[in-house]
Amino acid sequence: MKILLIGGTGTISSAITRQLAEAGHDLWLLNRGTRKDEVPENVKQVITDINDEKKVCELLGDTQFDAVCEFIGFLPSQVERDIRLFSGRTRQYIYISSASAYAKPARSHLITEGTALANPYWQYSRDKIACEELLMRAYRNDGFPATIVRPSHTYCERSVPVSVHGVNGSWQVLKRMMEGKPILIHGDGSSLWTLTWNEDFARGFIGLIGNPKAIGEAFQIMSDETLTWNQIYECIAQALGVELHPYHVSSSFLAAVCPPEYDLMGNLIGDKAVTVSFDCTKLKRAVPGFCATTCFDTGVRHCIAHILSHPELQVEDPDFDAWCDRVIAAQEKAAKEV
């Protein structure tokens, strides 16, 4: 198949790029080329800004695609742009939305594609909902061949998934663990969460490409494994070979006192603080045989090994480190004064 990925080198899409390339598809990537050296040799790269519609049309010419997959569309205006660019030139348009779009708080901890979409805490999620609604209108009114995919917390070898971190990612959390410092964990750490290795996600996603059951439908793609956040952090510490020193703090307090750039109101209250379990029956009906096979304790060991061998991924964040210490000191002071 002739497939165009808009993006193609991110956490989720890099695994899809590798697997499609290995399978011998006629694969094209359209992005700014910031990671062009990581792209397989048999992949065509269209290096430009997707927002420059005239340039995109010049570079793509009259090429027709079996599927166009959008990984970096976050706003309705970007989806409107895609509809203008690809109406009549693709048999399928797959849009990456987000499981954070599901209602918070959900009426049930078991999430299906039919769970209501509504997130009052996170603008990112509300924008994703607006993008989905726009695509479904285009499908109903004009036959635009949209498929919506809702991932939850998908990770790759470049970063360890944690719930509370600074603007530079998770390395500072790992560094605190290795230094024996207390680690902030939201709530009491008992809420359930789902983490999905990107290579597993890619297999489910690729099963939807060119799949007639996928047009006009939404699918969530996740692992069947659910863990508490205490278990998640314990797995990370074990992979590092250190003892975990957990320090539990109310999610609402963390969201109230964090710097704006951490956006814990969205990331925690609107997402990770809520116990969820995902039912992927719909995906498995459309993609028979799909199963996520990488348990988190295995995936995180891959992450740790990769990060420790790549110094460029070890980006320190002294501001986040100091903020963690202040939060802990404030809670300890309050406990003594009550």
Tab-separated table of C-alpha atoms in Angstrom:
chain	number	residue	atom	x	y	z
A	1	MET	CA	0.000	0.000	0.000
A	2	LYS	CA	1.005	3.609	-0.555
A	3	ILE	CA	0.848	5.257	2.870
A	4	LEU	CA	1.619	8.809	3.993
A	5	LEU	CA	2.429	9.526	7.635
A	6	ILE	CA	2.231	13.132	8.768
A	7	GLY	CA	4.915	13.036	11.431
A	8	GLY	CA	6.291	9.517	11.566
A	9	THR	CA	9.235	9.891	13.948
A	10	GLY	CA	7.535	10.460	17.320
A	11	THR	CA	6.925	8.174	20.286
A	12	ILE	CA	3.982	6.407	18.675
A	13	SER	CA	4.668	6.848	14.983
A	14	SER	CA	8.341	5.798	14.937
A	15	ALA	CA	7.353	2.176	15.612
A	16	ILE	CA	4.678	2.337	12.904
A	17	THR	CA	7.259	3.712	10.467
A	18	ARG	CA	9.677	0.858	11.241
A	19	GLN	CA	7.070	-1.868	10.918
A	20	LEU	CA	5.565	-0.524	7.690
A	21	ALA	CA	9.030	-0.102	6.176
A	22	GLU	CA	10.025	-3.640	7.154
A	23	ALA	CA	6.829	-4.963	5.547
A	24	GLY	CA	7.809	-3.298	2.247
A	25	HIS	CA	4.989	-0.774	1.929
A	26	ASP	CA	5.424	2.326	-0.243
A	27	LEU	CA	5.815	4.589	2.769
A	28	TRP	CA	6.081	8.383	2.739
A	29	LEU	CA	6.767	10.671	5.695
A	30	LEU	CA	5.787	14.334	5.670
A	31	ASN	CA	7.474	16.315	8.435
A	32	ARG	CA	10.132	18.940	9.108
A	33	GLY	CA	12.986	16.443	8.995
A	34	THR	CA	14.271	16.951	12.537
A	35	ARG	CA	14.910	13.199	12.885
A	36	LYS	CA	15.501	12.337	9.236
A	37	ASP	CA	18.616	10.299	10.042
A	38	GLU	CA	16.481	7.832	12.034
A	39	VAL	CA	14.169	7.059	9.101
A	40	PRO	CA	14.647	3.706	7.280
A	41	GLU	CA	16.328	4.001	3.889
A	42	ASN	CA	13.360	2.674	1.914
A	43	VAL	CA	11.047	5.437	3.175
A	44	LYS	CA	10.384	8.531	1.059
A	45	GLN	CA	10.750	11.760	3.033
A	46	VAL	CA	8.806	14.892	2.152
A	47	ILE	CA	10.471	17.556	4.264
A	48	THR	CA	8.327	20.648	4.681
A	49	ASP	CA	5.930	22.380	7.038
A	50	ILE	CA	2.488	20.771	6.693
A	51	ASN	CA	0.948	24.207	7.308
A	52	ASP	CA	2.377	25.432	3.990
A	53	GLU	CA	-0.431	23.931	1.943
A	54	LYS	CA	0.841	25.264	-1.370
A	55	LYS	CA	4.255	23.714	-0.835
A	56	VAL	CA	2.737	20.409	0.278
A	57	CYS	CA	0.647	20.257	-2.907
A	58	GLU	CA	3.736	21.006	-5.009
A	59	LEU	CA	5.773	18.262	-3.343
A	60	LEU	CA	3.041	15.612	-3.422
A	61	GLY	CA	1.881	16.439	-6.928
A	62	ASP	CA	-1.053	14.261	-7.969
A	63	THR	CA	0.009	11.296	-5.805
A	64	GLN	CA	-2.883	9.196	-4.531
A	65	PHE	CA	-2.616	7.323	-1.227
A	66	ASP	CA	-4.271	4.267	0.220
A	67	ALA	CA	-4.000	5.892	3.651
A	68	VAL	CA	-2.934	9.198	5.184
A	69	CYS	CA	-2.166	9.041	8.913
A	70	GLU	CA	-2.075	12.223	11.007
A	71	PHE	CA	0.070	12.103	14.168
A	72	ILE	CA	0.667	15.809	14.812
A	73	GLY	CA	-2.813	17.289	14.427
A	74	PHE	CA	-3.899	18.880	17.689
A	75	LEU	CA	-6.336	21.622	16.647
A	76	PRO	CA	-9.506	21.666	14.524
A	77	SER	CA	-7.829	24.138	12.152
A	78	GLN	CA	-5.152	21.517	11.432
A	79	VAL	CA	-7.759	18.848	10.700
A	80	GLU	CA	-9.617	21.276	8.427
A	81	ARG	CA	-6.335	21.800	6.581
A	82	ASP	CA	-5.919	18.044	6.161
A	83	ILE	CA	-9.427	17.663	4.796
A	84	ARG	CA	-8.646	20.338	2.200
A	85	LEU	CA	-5.349	18.675	1.283
A	86	PHE	CA	-6.440	15.048	1.133
A	87	SER	CA	-10.101	14.936	0.131
A	88	GLY	CA	-10.276	12.870	-3.032
A	89	ARG	CA	-6.641	11.708	-2.815
A	90	THR	CA	-6.753	9.057	-0.076
A	91	ARG	CA	-8.918	6.010	0.554
A	92	GLN	CA	-8.504	6.443	4.303
A	93	TYR	CA	-7.518	9.172	6.742
A	94	ILE	CA	-6.466	7.974	10.209
A	95	TYR	CA	-6.402	10.547	12.979
A	96	ILE	CA	-4.576	10.090	16.280
A	97	SER	CA	-6.827	11.416	19.013
A	98	SER	CA	-6.393	10.641	22.731
A	99	ALA	CA	-8.001	8.489	25.401
A	100	SER	CA	-7.751	11.546	27.642
A	101	ALA	CA	-10.786	12.804	25.708
A	102	TYR	CA	-13.022	10.376	27.605
A	103	ALA	CA	-15.281	11.908	30.251
A	104	LYS	CA	-13.615	12.959	33.500
A	105	PRO	CA	-14.790	11.635	35.814
A	106	ALA	CA	-16.005	8.653	33.806
A	107	ARG	CA	-19.290	7.010	34.778
A	108	SER	CA	-17.480	3.672	34.788
A	109	HIS	CA	-13.812	2.760	35.188
A	110	LEU	CA	-14.186	0.394	32.189
A	111	ILE	CA	-13.709	2.498	29.064
A	112	THR	CA	-15.026	1.570	25.624
A	113	GLU	CA	-15.220	3.572	22.423
A	114	GLY	CA	-18.803	4.400	23.418
A	115	THR	CA	-17.757	6.180	26.618
A	116	ALA	CA	-18.750	9.845	26.474
A	117	LEU	CA	-16.134	12.405	25.449
A	118	ALA	CA	-15.818	15.362	27.843
A	119	ASN	CA	-12.785	16.663	29.707
A	120	PRO	CA	-13.283	19.942	31.590
A	121	TYR	CA	-9.744	19.893	32.976
A	122	TRP	CA	-7.504	19.743	29.894
A	123	GLN	CA	-7.638	21.982	26.830
A	124	TYR	CA	-5.520	19.451	24.896
A	125	SER	CA	-8.297	16.876	25.316
A	126	ARG	CA	-11.068	19.309	24.423
A	127	ASP	CA	-9.224	20.181	21.216
A	128	LYS	CA	-8.939	16.486	20.374
A	129	ILE	CA	-12.684	16.097	20.913
A	130	ALA	CA	-13.343	19.026	18.579
A	131	CYS	CA	-11.106	17.419	15.944
A	132	GLU	CA	-13.002	14.143	16.225
A	133	GLU	CA	-16.350	15.890	15.861
A	134	LEU	CA	-15.143	17.734	12.786
A	135	LEU	CA	-13.966	14.491	11.165
A	136	MET	CA	-17.198	12.652	11.908
A	137	ARG	CA	-19.194	15.488	10.332
A	138	ALA	CA	-16.962	15.303	7.266
A	139	TYR	CA	-17.537	11.541	7.115
A	140	ARG	CA	-21.316	11.795	7.499
A	141	ASN	CA	-21.841	14.789	5.222
A	142	ASP	CA	-19.177	14.332	2.555
A	143	GLY	CA	-17.949	10.747	2.830
A	144	PHE	CA	-14.484	11.751	3.999
A	145	PRO	CA	-12.954	8.339	4.889
A	146	ALA	CA	-11.972	9.048	8.490
A	147	THR	CA	-10.819	6.595	11.130
A	148	ILE	CA	-10.133	7.788	14.682
A	149	VAL	CA	-7.597	6.135	16.972
A	150	ARG	CA	-7.433	6.874	20.703
A	151	PRO	CA	-4.176	5.843	22.379
A	152	SER	CA	-3.663	6.164	26.094
A	153	HIS	CA	-0.173	6.311	27.648
A	154	THR	CA	2.102	4.902	24.938
A	155	TYR	CA	5.859	4.908	25.538
A	156	CYS	CA	9.079	4.059	23.722
A	157	GLU	CA	12.751	3.590	24.508
A	158	ARG	CA	13.429	7.342	24.595
A	159	SER	CA	11.525	8.121	27.807
A	160	VAL	CA	10.243	6.312	30.898
A	161	PRO	CA	6.537	6.981	31.596
A	162	VAL	CA	5.919	8.684	34.951
A	163	SER	CA	2.955	10.684	36.221
A	164	VAL	CA	4.716	13.739	37.662
A	165	HIS	CA	7.670	15.316	35.843
A	166	GLY	CA	9.024	18.656	34.688
A	167	VAL	CA	9.314	20.222	31.263
A	168	ASN	CA	12.436	18.188	30.416
A	169	GLY	CA	10.761	14.824	30.760
A	170	SER	CA	11.328	11.891	33.068
A	171	TRP	CA	15.125	11.821	33.439
A	172	GLN	CA	15.124	13.928	36.593
A	173	VAL	CA	12.723	11.451	38.222
A	174	LEU	CA	15.139	8.623	37.413
A	175	LYS	CA	18.034	10.694	38.723
A	176	ARG	CA	16.201	11.271	42.007
A	177	MET	CA	15.628	7.526	42.302
A	178	MET	CA	19.315	6.793	41.727
A	179	GLU	CA	20.248	9.409	44.325
A	180	GLY	CA	17.916	7.839	46.888
A	181	LYS	CA	15.603	10.858	47.038
A	182	PRO	CA	11.846	10.599	47.698
A	183	ILE	CA	9.729	10.338	44.552
A	184	LEU	CA	6.437	12.174	44.199
A	185	ILE	CA	3.530	9.841	43.426
A	186	HIS	CA	0.080	11.346	43.051
A	187	GLY	CA	-2.673	10.309	45.460
A	188	ASP	CA	-1.972	7.128	47.385
A	189	GLY	CA	-0.588	5.443	44.260
A	190	SER	CA	-3.397	2.883	44.123
A	191	SER	CA	-5.245	4.186	41.047
A	192	LEU	CA	-4.983	1.919	38.006
A	193	TRP	CA	-3.285	2.879	34.776
A	194	THR	CA	-2.443	1.320	31.422
A	195	LEU	CA	0.913	1.658	29.673
A	196	THR	CA	1.458	0.447	26.107
A	197	TRP	CA	4.798	-0.244	24.406
A	198	ASN	CA	4.882	1.552	21.055
A	199	GLU	CA	5.761	-1.577	19.046
A	200	ASP	CA	2.600	-3.246	20.390
A	201	PHE	CA	0.516	-0.173	19.574
A	202	ALA	CA	1.924	-0.149	16.037
A	203	ARG	CA	0.654	-3.651	15.306
A	204	GLY	CA	-2.889	-2.707	16.240
A	205	PHE	CA	-2.683	0.544	14.293
A	206	ILE	CA	-1.307	-1.093	11.148
A	207	GLY	CA	-4.146	-3.618	11.290
A	208	LEU	CA	-6.568	-0.712	10.787
A	209	ILE	CA	-4.794	0.649	7.688
A	210	GLY	CA	-6.776	-0.325	4.614
A	211	ASN	CA	-9.292	-2.114	6.820
A	212	PRO	CA	-12.861	-1.576	5.509
A	213	LYS	CA	-14.222	-2.103	9.043
A	214	ALA	CA	-12.349	0.986	10.204
A	215	ILE	CA	-13.898	3.705	8.023
A	216	GLY	CA	-16.155	6.022	10.000
A	217	GLU	CA	-15.196	4.338	13.267
A	218	ALA	CA	-13.152	5.072	16.393
A	219	PHE	CA	-10.819	2.583	18.050
A	220	GLN	CA	-8.733	2.566	21.207
A	221	ILE	CA	-5.414	0.710	21.161
A	222	MET	CA	-3.877	-0.294	24.486
A	223	SER	CA	-2.294	-3.128	26.396
A	224	ASP	CA	-4.573	-5.350	28.473
A	225	GLU	CA	-2.200	-4.954	31.425
A	226	THR	CA	-3.299	-2.594	34.201
A	227	LEU	CA	-1.010	-1.562	37.043
A	228	THR	CA	-1.264	0.741	40.023
A	229	TRP	CA	1.023	3.762	39.965
A	230	ASN	CA	2.829	2.290	42.963
A	231	GLN	CA	3.573	-0.804	40.872
A	232	ILE	CA	4.673	1.321	37.923
A	233	TYR	CA	7.198	3.250	39.993
A	234	GLU	CA	8.380	0.052	41.667
A	235	CYS	CA	9.049	-1.485	38.228
A	236	ILE	CA	11.089	1.593	37.272
A	237	ALA	CA	13.147	1.400	40.466
A	238	GLN	CA	13.781	-2.323	39.962
A	239	ALA	CA	14.942	-1.684	36.387
A	240	LEU	CA	17.376	0.904	37.769
A	241	GLY	CA	18.499	-1.495	40.481
A	242	VAL	CA	17.625	0.913	43.307
A	243	GLU	CA	15.189	1.075	46.197
A	244	LEU	CA	12.084	3.195	45.672
A	245	HIS	CA	11.300	5.870	48.239
A	246	PRO	CA	7.703	6.848	47.399
A	247	TYR	CA	6.212	10.098	48.668
A	248	HIS	CA	2.463	10.366	48.168
A	249	VAL	CA	0.824	13.748	47.659
A	250	SER	CA	-2.766	14.623	46.828
A	251	SER	CA	-3.313	15.069	43.084
A	252	SER	CA	-5.340	18.214	43.674
A	253	PHE	CA	-2.538	19.703	45.794
A	254	LEU	CA	0.079	18.909	43.151
A	255	ALA	CA	-2.099	20.509	40.480
A	256	ALA	CA	-2.656	23.589	42.643
A	257	VAL	CA	1.004	24.264	43.463
A	258	CYS	CA	2.800	23.223	40.259
A	259	PRO	CA	4.299	25.751	37.828
A	260	PRO	CA	1.886	26.415	34.929
A	261	GLU	CA	4.171	24.714	32.440
A	262	TYR	CA	3.757	21.340	34.228
A	263	ASP	CA	-0.020	21.507	33.583
A	264	LEU	CA	-0.853	18.925	36.242
A	265	MET	CA	-4.485	20.053	36.211
A	266	GLY	CA	-4.680	18.504	32.756
A	267	ASN	CA	-2.080	15.751	33.060
A	268	LEU	CA	-3.247	14.518	36.470
A	269	ILE	CA	-6.796	15.655	37.250
A	270	GLY	CA	-7.803	15.378	33.596
A	271	ASP	CA	-5.987	12.118	32.937
A	272	LYS	CA	-3.574	10.083	35.057
A	273	ALA	CA	-5.143	10.500	38.514
A	274	VAL	CA	-8.290	8.651	37.432
A	275	THR	CA	-8.502	4.858	37.560
A	276	VAL	CA	-9.271	3.547	34.090
A	277	SER	CA	-9.343	0.171	32.400
A	278	PHE	CA	-9.760	-0.084	28.653
A	279	ASP	CA	-11.833	-2.654	26.782
A	280	CYS	CA	-10.233	-3.241	23.368
A	281	THR	CA	-12.807	-5.764	22.142
A	282	LYS	CA	-13.781	-3.556	19.199
A	283	LEU	CA	-10.172	-3.379	17.978
A	284	LYS	CA	-9.726	-7.138	18.330
A	285	ARG	CA	-12.844	-7.761	16.242
A	286	ALA	CA	-11.494	-5.521	13.484
A	287	VAL	CA	-7.902	-6.776	13.803
A	288	PRO	CA	-8.134	-10.476	14.720
A	289	GLY	CA	-5.122	-11.734	16.609
A	290	PHE	CA	-4.038	-8.375	17.973
A	291	CYS	CA	-2.475	-8.684	21.413
A	292	ALA	CA	-0.038	-6.437	23.233
A	293	THR	CA	2.794	-8.737	24.333
A	294	THR	CA	5.214	-6.399	26.130
A	295	CYS	CA	4.547	-6.218	29.860
A	296	PHE	CA	5.659	-3.009	31.523
A	297	ASP	CA	8.393	-4.611	33.591
A	298	THR	CA	9.971	-5.742	30.309
A	299	GLY	CA	9.345	-2.527	28.382
A	300	VAL	CA	10.755	-0.287	31.098
A	301	ARG	CA	13.977	-2.298	31.189
A	302	HIS	CA	14.386	-1.592	27.460
A	303	CYS	CA	13.796	2.100	28.214
A	304	ILE	CA	16.295	2.263	31.068
A	305	ALA	CA	18.996	0.427	29.122
A	306	HIS	CA	18.539	2.719	26.129
A	307	ILE	CA	18.498	5.939	28.136
A	308	LEU	CA	21.540	5.019	30.216
A	309	SER	CA	23.495	4.307	27.022
A	310	HIS	CA	22.405	7.584	25.361
A	311	PRO	CA	23.627	10.624	27.337
A	312	GLU	CA	21.707	12.997	25.063
A	313	LEU	CA	18.478	11.634	26.587
A	314	GLN	CA	19.641	12.406	30.131
A	315	VAL	CA	18.334	15.962	30.256
A	316	GLU	CA	18.498	17.290	33.794
A	317	ASP	CA	15.820	19.528	35.269
A	318	PRO	CA	17.066	21.280	38.440
A	319	ASP	CA	13.911	23.418	38.660
A	320	PHE	CA	11.719	20.316	38.851
A	321	ASP	CA	14.085	18.738	41.355
A	322	ALA	CA	13.859	21.789	43.606
A	323	TRP	CA	10.059	21.929	43.231
A	324	CYS	CA	9.778	18.290	44.385
A	325	ASP	CA	11.816	19.124	47.481
A	326	ARG	CA	9.621	22.146	48.229
A	327	VAL	CA	6.417	20.126	47.892
A	328	ILE	CA	7.757	17.463	50.260
A	329	ALA	CA	8.961	20.062	52.759
A	330	ALA	CA	5.583	21.823	52.686
A	331	GLN	CA	3.654	18.624	53.343
A	332	GLU	CA	6.021	17.602	56.142
A	333	LYS	CA	5.643	21.046	57.749
A	334	ALA	CA	1.857	20.889	57.497
A	335	ALA	CA	1.809	17.400	59.059
A	336	LYS	CA	3.782	18.650	62.060
A	337	GLU	CA	1.536	21.672	62.551
A	338	VAL	CA	-1.824	19.895	62.467
